[in-house]
Amino acid sequence: MKWVYIKDLKGYLGQDVVVKGWVYNLRVSKNIKFIIVRDGTGLLQSVVVKAEVSEELFNSIEDLTQEASLEIHGTVKDCERAPGGVELAVKGFKIVGKSIDYPITPKEHGTPFLMENRHLWLRSKKQHAIMRVRARTIKAMRDYLDSNGFLGLESPILSASSCEGTSTLFACEYFGEMAYLSQSGQLYAEATAMAHGKVYTFGPTFRAEKSKTRRHLTEFWMLEPEMAYYDLDMNMDLIENFVSYVVQTVLKECKEDLIVLERDTSSLERVKAPFPRISYSEAADILEKECPDFIRGEDFGAAHETAISQRYDRPVFVYDFPKVIKGFYFKESKDPNFVRGCDLLAPEGFGEIVGGGQREDDVNKLLEGIEHHGLNQDDYKWYLDLRRYGTVPHSGFGIGVERTVGWICGVHHIRETIPFPRTINNLRP
Ligand code: 4AD
Ligand code: MG
């Protein structure tokens, strides 16, 4: 008998097929039993009617328990009310693996318990939907860049130098010297951009951040485009087109997942370029009026980002930041106290999803930056070479996958947007 995935059953009406999956749920009454089966591609209502099957088969359903794995066969029938529009009239089944006392029951569980059981929690309906959105989001990001002249080239994970400051480095011993897990692939992407023009790097990034917020992980995935001969405005043009494409594509292709997540998609439908752009100084004018705790010249906190983004119906750029709060590699603005950075803030309080800017292309200015940040010049010798041999204006950005997926799915904490999150409190499973 043919093995068919649940998502394809519509094409097999009237035929006998086998489905391989797990028991998601059971509903039993005296004369009819419903086994809800999941196989990763969907949910299937499998029906066993007492009058239509042998007594042995009808009674053996008692042996099924939540999450037992099984191969089940029967006839595919039209059923408008069932998930997927079909049901299976069961003729028989075989248990592949038992499941006794599955810890995650349909009742409500607290997040710490679910996090301890993350390896099993991933099978639940909402987590399943979030993972599908995640995979589709990453694909849309890559698709956009691949079809717009970018070359995907990965950066190393182990490195001798820091990109985003030394305070959040994870260190490890590396054959007699110290190595650090990458905080960002940017510096290497700048090198490959000088070889290929437009590139992006995609990979896991690591930050030993003590912050226990709903937006911080210690290991997260970042996609980082880098473009030779791009200034800050060209960078922002690219970011808004890229983000619009990603959101609109996921909206179209993950409709059912977003329904499972009960996401109100009206605000996502408005995510279309162009996005509003305000300078840090303009943002500070607003915050000084609205947030008594805001101090001009300092970085935004979560509440400040929300106060700014609330004023717009789509993501908003903030650009030209005070030099003192940004990394060593940013290009100076006209006012030398500011640098040409740009952050993109998502609506609805989801905060910064993109950080980027124009890079310093003058070797002496860059040397000053390295010194000023207390970094070891020797570790950046290769990076300085990029300014010594044919330097050009260039820009790029990094988009955090988990923050983007959290925003699209409307989930409160980004730990639910990655299969196995790493935070201060989560190293297992
Ligand atoms: O703003 P960040 O720190 O920028 C960089 O790392 C640049 N080197 C990127 C570049 O220009 N190529 O981080 C970029 C994005 C943030 O906007 C956010 O989406 C995400 O990475 N991010 C985090 N996501 C989860 N947990 C954390 N601890 C994160 N830190 C940054
Ligand atoms: Mg940032």
Coordinates of C-alpha atoms in Angstrom, one line a residue, residues 194-407:
M194 CA 35.8 43.4 -1.6
A195 CA 36.3 40.2 -3.6
H196 CA 32.7 39.8 -4.9
G197 CA 30.9 43.1 -4.6
K198 CA 27.7 42.0 -2.9
V199 CA 27.8 39.1 -0.4
Y200 CA 26.0 37.8 2.7
T201 CA 27.1 35.6 5.5
F202 CA 24.7 33.5 7.5
G203 CA 25.4 31.5 10.6
P204 CA 25.1 31.2 14.3
T205 CA 26.4 34.0 16.4
F206 CA 27.2 34.0 20.1
R207 CA 27.0 36.7 22.8
A208 CA 27.7 36.1 26.5
E209 CA 24.9 38.6 27.4
K210 CA 23.7 38.6 30.9
S211 CA 20.5 40.3 29.9
K212 CA 17.5 38.1 30.7
T213 CA 15.0 39.8 28.4
R214 CA 12.5 38.3 26.0
R215 CA 14.7 39.5 23.1
H216 CA 18.1 38.1 24.0
L217 CA 19.6 34.7 23.4
T218 CA 23.2 33.8 23.9
E219 CA 23.3 31.9 20.6
F220 CA 21.3 33.3 17.7
W221 CA 21.3 33.2 13.9
M222 CA 22.1 36.2 11.9
L223 CA 22.1 36.9 8.2
E224 CA 24.5 39.7 7.3
P225 CA 24.7 41.3 3.8
E226 CA 27.6 43.5 2.9
M227 CA 27.9 45.7 -0.2
A228 CA 30.9 47.4 -1.8
Y229 CA 30.2 51.0 -3.0
Y230 CA 27.0 51.3 -0.9
D231 CA 26.4 54.4 1.3
L232 CA 24.0 54.5 4.2
D233 CA 20.9 55.5 2.1
M234 CA 21.5 52.7 -0.3
N235 CA 21.8 50.4 2.6
M236 CA 18.5 51.5 4.0
D237 CA 16.8 51.2 0.6
L238 CA 18.1 47.6 0.5
I239 CA 17.0 46.8 4.0
E240 CA 13.4 48.0 3.5
N241 CA 13.0 46.1 0.2
F242 CA 14.5 43.0 1.7
V243 CA 12.3 43.1 4.9
S244 CA 9.2 43.8 2.9
Y245 CA 9.9 40.8 0.6
V246 CA 10.5 38.5 3.5
V247 CA 7.4 39.5 5.4
Q248 CA 5.1 39.4 2.4
T249 CA 6.5 36.1 1.3
V250 CA 6.0 34.5 4.7
L251 CA 2.5 35.9 4.9
K252 CA 1.6 34.3 1.7
E253 CA 3.3 31.0 2.3
C254 CA 2.6 30.4 6.0
K255 CA -1.0 31.4 6.1
E256 CA -2.1 28.3 7.9
D257 CA 0.7 28.5 10.4
L258 CA -0.1 32.1 11.2
I259 CA -3.8 31.0 11.8
V260 CA -2.6 28.3 14.2
L261 CA -0.6 31.0 16.0
E262 CA -3.7 33.3 16.1
R263 CA -1.5 36.1 14.6
D264 CA -3.4 39.2 13.6
T265 CA -1.7 39.7 10.3
S266 CA -3.1 43.2 9.4
S267 CA -0.1 45.0 10.7
L268 CA 2.2 42.6 8.8
E269 CA 0.3 43.3 5.6
R270 CA 1.3 47.0 5.9
V271 CA 5.0 46.1 5.9
K272 CA 5.8 47.5 2.5
A273 CA 8.7 49.8 1.4
P274 CA 9.4 52.7 1.9
F275 CA 9.8 52.8 5.7
P276 CA 10.0 56.0 7.7
R277 CA 13.5 57.2 8.6
I278 CA 14.4 59.4 11.6
S279 CA 17.7 60.4 13.0
Y280 CA 18.8 59.5 16.5
S281 CA 18.6 63.2 17.4
E282 CA 14.9 63.3 16.2
A283 CA 14.2 60.1 18.1
A284 CA 15.8 61.7 21.2
D285 CA 13.6 64.8 20.9
I286 CA 10.5 62.5 21.0
L287 CA 11.9 60.4 23.8
E288 CA 12.8 63.3 26.0
K289 CA 9.1 64.3 25.9
E290 CA 7.7 60.9 26.3
C291 CA 10.0 58.8 28.4
P292 CA 11.3 60.6 31.6
D293 CA 14.1 58.0 32.1
F294 CA 15.6 58.5 28.7
I295 CA 19.0 60.2 28.6
R296 CA 20.1 61.8 25.4
G297 CA 23.3 60.3 24.1
E298 CA 22.6 56.8 25.5
D299 CA 21.4 53.8 23.7
F300 CA 17.7 53.0 23.6
G301 CA 16.1 50.5 26.0
A302 CA 13.2 48.3 25.0
A303 CA 10.6 50.8 26.3
H304 CA 12.3 53.6 24.2
E305 CA 12.2 51.4 21.1
T306 CA 8.5 50.8 21.7
A307 CA 7.8 54.5 22.2
I308 CA 9.4 55.3 18.9
S309 CA 7.9 52.4 16.8
Q310 CA 4.4 53.0 18.2
R311 CA 4.2 56.2 16.2
Y312 CA 4.4 54.4 12.8
D313 CA 2.3 51.8 11.1
R314 CA 5.4 49.9 9.7
P315 CA 9.0 49.3 10.7
V316 CA 11.0 52.5 11.3
F317 CA 14.7 53.3 10.7
V318 CA 16.7 55.2 13.2
Y319 CA 20.1 56.4 11.8
D320 CA 23.1 58.6 12.7
F321 CA 23.8 57.4 16.3
P322 CA 26.2 59.0 18.9
K323 CA 29.6 57.6 18.3
V324 CA 30.1 56.6 21.9
I325 CA 27.4 54.0 21.8
K326 CA 28.4 52.3 18.6
G327 CA 31.1 49.8 17.5
F328 CA 34.6 50.8 16.3
Y329 CA 34.0 50.2 12.6
F330 CA 31.3 52.7 11.9
K331 CA 31.9 55.6 9.5
E332 CA 31.7 59.1 11.0
S333 CA 28.7 61.3 10.1
K334 CA 29.1 64.9 9.0
D335 CA 29.0 65.8 12.7
P336 CA 32.0 63.8 14.1
N337 CA 30.2 63.0 17.3
F338 CA 27.9 60.8 15.3
V339 CA 28.3 57.7 13.1
R340 CA 26.4 56.3 10.1
G341 CA 24.6 53.5 11.8
C342 CA 21.1 52.5 11.1
D343 CA 18.8 50.3 13.1
L344 CA 15.4 49.0 12.1
L345 CA 12.7 48.9 14.8
A346 CA 9.8 46.5 14.2
P347 CA 6.3 47.6 15.1
E348 CA 4.1 46.4 18.0
G349 CA 6.9 46.5 20.6
F350 CA 9.1 43.8 18.9
G351 CA 12.1 46.2 18.9
E352 CA 15.3 46.2 16.9
I353 CA 15.5 43.5 14.3
V354 CA 18.2 45.0 12.1
G355 CA 21.5 46.7 13.0
G356 CA 23.8 48.0 10.3
G357 CA 25.4 51.0 8.8
Q358 CA 28.2 52.4 6.6
R359 CA 31.7 51.2 7.5
E360 CA 34.8 53.4 8.1
D361 CA 36.8 53.2 4.9
D362 CA 39.7 55.4 6.0
V363 CA 42.6 53.4 7.5
N364 CA 43.7 56.1 9.9
K365 CA 40.2 56.8 11.2
L366 CA 39.7 53.1 11.7
L367 CA 43.0 52.8 13.6
E368 CA 41.7 55.5 15.9
G369 CA 38.5 53.6 16.4
I370 CA 40.4 50.4 17.3
E371 CA 42.6 52.2 19.7
H372 CA 39.7 54.1 21.3
H373 CA 37.8 50.9 21.9
G374 CA 40.9 49.4 23.6
L375 CA 41.2 46.6 20.9
N376 CA 44.4 44.9 20.0
Q377 CA 45.6 46.3 16.7
D378 CA 47.4 43.1 15.7
D379 CA 44.2 41.1 15.7
Y380 CA 42.8 43.6 13.1
K381 CA 45.8 43.8 10.8
W382 CA 44.0 41.9 8.1
Y383 CA 40.9 44.0 8.5
L384 CA 42.9 47.2 8.2
D385 CA 44.4 45.8 5.0
L386 CA 40.9 46.1 3.4
R387 CA 41.4 49.9 3.8
R388 CA 45.1 49.8 2.6
Y389 CA 44.4 48.0 -0.6
G390 CA 41.7 49.6 -2.7
T391 CA 39.4 50.9 0.0
V392 CA 35.8 51.8 -1.1
P393 CA 32.7 53.2 0.7
H394 CA 30.7 50.1 1.8
S395 CA 27.8 49.2 4.0
G396 CA 25.9 46.3 5.4
F397 CA 23.6 45.1 8.0
G398 CA 22.7 42.1 10.2
I399 CA 19.2 40.8 10.7
G400 CA 18.5 38.5 13.7
V401 CA 16.5 35.5 12.6
E402 CA 14.9 34.9 16.0
R403 CA 13.7 38.5 16.5
T404 CA 12.3 38.5 13.0
V405 CA 10.5 35.3 13.4
G406 CA 9.2 36.4 16.9
W407 CA 7.8 39.5 15.3

